[in-house]
Amino acid sequence: MDTISPSEAARRLGTSLPRVRRAIERLGLDVERRHGSRVLLSESQLEQLRSELGVVPSIDGLSRVETQVLAALARAPRGLATVRAVARRASVSPTAAAGALRSLAERGLVRREREWVAAGRARELELVRADVTAPEWAALAPRLAAVRLPFRRERRRPSRLPARLRHLFWNADPSRLDLRRHGGYIAERLLSSHDLDGLAWGARALTARDWEKAARNRGLSAAERALARNLARRARG
């Protein structure tokens, strides 16, 4: 079985050797040790490190944090409303995200726009988006697509709908919907609404059983049922 050193793992992941060593300790990886202090990692252990640390290839002119923030915004075409939301998506601290947003905006890679959104009730928000019209974007896009952001661990599964999605459930009382009891119904509504923000939230919050129940609903289109099956497989891991 092929093994690699922590320094090679750091090179492949686009990070530093100290971060790899700290992750090995944090994850409690049972690494192979040779000649005293020499450490070797298996392919499965490298994959665990990929999930923990992400894969952030070096992009000329961008720091690691800027790369993570811009990659997160590139995957949120509708924009993100707060620095904390950006930080959460990019798996960086709010302070680091704020600094990266400032520098990216100065380069014309990020723009802020005010927009009315339905978030329980209509309200105006300032959304942050990647500026895909920037002259540099064509060269950056394929590099950003190769970024694999660190896995975000949810503290716990939510039990209620977030306020920003309640408008999708106009014929029900959203305050009475409970994810444990109504997960299948919520999945069906998210699928039929084609709301990207709602589907992204549902992919994190709903279970495989919820999506499987939705996939059996003949009221959904074939494409919507296929998406439900894909989301069920993703939820099973």
mmCIF file of C-alpha atoms in Angstrom, residues 34-131:
data_model
loop_
_atom_site.group_PDB
_atom_site.id
_atom_site.type_symbol
_atom_site.label_atom_id
_atom_site.label_comp_id
_atom_site.label_asym_id
_atom_site.label_seq_id
_atom_site.Cartn_x
_atom_site.Cartn_y
_atom_site.Cartn_z
ATOM 1 C CA ARG A 34 9.444 4.316 11.031
ATOM 2 C CA HIS A 35 12.945 4.954 12.323
ATOM 3 C CA GLY A 36 11.772 6.744 15.411
ATOM 4 C CA SER A 37 10.180 10.006 14.338
ATOM 5 C CA ARG A 38 9.452 9.354 10.643
ATOM 6 C CA VAL A 39 5.690 9.360 9.980
ATOM 7 C CA LEU A 40 3.908 7.871 6.959
ATOM 8 C CA LEU A 41 0.270 8.356 5.953
ATOM 9 C CA SER A 42 -1.974 5.947 4.064
ATOM 10 C CA GLU A 43 -4.257 7.032 1.219
ATOM 11 C CA SER A 44 -7.327 6.776 3.473
ATOM 12 C CA GLN A 45 -5.624 8.953 6.096
ATOM 13 C CA LEU A 46 -4.772 11.496 3.392
ATOM 14 C CA GLU A 47 -8.464 11.584 2.459
ATOM 15 C CA GLN A 48 -9.351 12.285 6.103
ATOM 16 C CA LEU A 49 -6.911 15.171 6.041
ATOM 17 C CA ARG A 50 -8.493 16.445 2.812
ATOM 18 C CA SER A 51 -11.868 16.575 4.539
ATOM 19 C CA GLU A 52 -10.427 18.228 7.633
ATOM 20 C CA LEU A 53 -8.150 20.797 5.978
ATOM 21 C CA GLY A 54 -9.518 21.077 2.457
ATOM 22 C CA VAL A 55 -7.413 21.334 -0.684
ATOM 23 C CA VAL A 56 -6.390 24.894 -1.496
ATOM 24 C CA PRO A 57 -4.025 25.086 -4.473
ATOM 25 C CA SER A 58 -1.768 28.104 -4.626
ATOM 26 C CA ILE A 59 -3.156 30.883 -6.834
ATOM 27 C CA ASP A 60 -0.791 33.691 -7.783
ATOM 28 C CA GLY A 61 -1.747 36.958 -6.142
ATOM 29 C CA LEU A 62 -4.177 35.426 -3.619
ATOM 30 C CA SER A 63 -3.511 34.363 -0.051
ATOM 31 C CA ARG A 64 -4.879 31.050 1.187
ATOM 32 C CA VAL A 65 -7.717 32.818 3.037
ATOM 33 C CA GLU A 66 -8.555 34.970 -0.001
ATOM 34 C CA THR A 67 -8.657 31.826 -2.133
ATOM 35 C CA GLN A 68 -11.031 30.093 0.292
ATOM 36 C CA VAL A 69 -13.305 33.141 0.530
ATOM 37 C CA LEU A 70 -13.431 33.668 -3.231
ATOM 38 C CA ALA A 71 -14.075 29.945 -3.830
ATOM 39 C CA ALA A 72 -16.935 30.039 -1.313
ATOM 40 C CA LEU A 73 -18.489 33.075 -3.017
ATOM 41 C CA ALA A 74 -18.081 31.452 -6.436
ATOM 42 C CA ARG A 75 -20.264 28.602 -5.130
ATOM 43 C CA ALA A 76 -22.907 30.978 -3.774
ATOM 44 C CA PRO A 77 -24.186 32.707 -6.941
ATOM 45 C CA ARG A 78 -27.073 34.331 -5.080
ATOM 46 C CA GLY A 79 -24.636 35.962 -2.696
ATOM 47 C CA LEU A 80 -24.110 35.849 1.071
ATOM 48 C CA ALA A 81 -25.578 38.382 3.465
ATOM 49 C CA THR A 82 -23.068 38.616 6.316
ATOM 50 C CA VAL A 83 -19.362 38.315 6.985
ATOM 51 C CA ARG A 84 -20.175 35.430 9.325
ATOM 52 C CA ALA A 85 -21.986 33.612 6.511
ATOM 53 C CA VAL A 86 -18.940 34.059 4.282
ATOM 54 C CA ALA A 87 -16.645 32.868 7.077
ATOM 55 C CA ARG A 88 -18.798 29.792 7.675
ATOM 56 C CA ARG A 89 -18.859 28.844 3.986
ATOM 57 C CA ALA A 90 -15.123 29.423 3.587
ATOM 58 C CA SER A 91 -14.210 27.699 6.883
ATOM 59 C CA VAL A 92 -12.215 30.689 8.135
ATOM 60 C CA SER A 93 -12.681 33.045 11.080
ATOM 61 C CA PRO A 94 -14.971 36.088 10.718
ATOM 62 C CA THR A 95 -11.963 38.375 11.229
ATOM 63 C CA ALA A 96 -10.026 36.637 8.452
ATOM 64 C CA ALA A 97 -13.080 36.677 6.172
ATOM 65 C CA ALA A 98 -13.581 40.425 6.709
ATOM 66 C CA GLY A 99 -9.965 41.147 5.785
ATOM 67 C CA ALA A 100 -10.144 38.941 2.699
ATOM 68 C CA LEU A 101 -13.375 40.589 1.536
ATOM 69 C CA ARG A 102 -11.764 44.025 1.789
ATOM 70 C CA SER A 103 -8.728 43.047 -0.248
ATOM 71 C CA LEU A 104 -10.790 41.147 -2.842
ATOM 72 C CA ALA A 105 -13.136 44.129 -3.218
ATOM 73 C CA GLU A 106 -10.139 46.413 -3.788
ATOM 74 C CA ARG A 107 -9.090 44.129 -6.656
ATOM 75 C CA GLY A 108 -12.573 44.173 -8.145
ATOM 76 C CA LEU A 109 -13.160 40.461 -7.508
ATOM 77 C CA VAL A 110 -15.991 40.962 -5.017
ATOM 78 C CA ARG A 111 -18.962 43.315 -5.186
ATOM 79 C CA ARG A 112 -21.692 44.293 -2.736
ATOM 80 C CA GLU A 113 -25.262 44.860 -3.905
ATOM 81 C CA ARG A 114 -28.434 45.777 -2.047
ATOM 82 C CA GLU A 115 -31.370 43.548 -2.906
ATOM 83 C CA TRP A 116 -34.857 42.828 -1.619
ATOM 84 C CA VAL A 117 -35.157 39.209 -0.493
ATOM 85 C CA ALA A 118 -37.929 37.109 1.019
ATOM 86 C CA ALA A 119 -36.637 36.091 4.441
ATOM 87 C CA GLY A 120 -39.810 35.350 6.369
ATOM 88 C CA ARG A 121 -40.823 38.852 5.260
ATOM 89 C CA ALA A 122 -39.482 41.000 2.446
ATOM 90 C CA ARG A 123 -36.464 43.019 3.500
ATOM 91 C CA GLU A 124 -33.505 44.709 1.893
ATOM 92 C CA LEU A 125 -30.105 43.117 2.441
ATOM 93 C CA GLU A 126 -26.603 43.897 1.288
ATOM 94 C CA LEU A 127 -25.332 40.761 -0.436
ATOM 95 C CA VAL A 128 -21.703 39.931 -1.157
ATOM 96 C CA ARG A 129 -20.998 38.202 -4.466
ATOM 97 C CA ALA A 130 -17.998 37.153 -6.507
ATOM 98 C CA ASP A 131 -17.735 39.521 -9.478
#
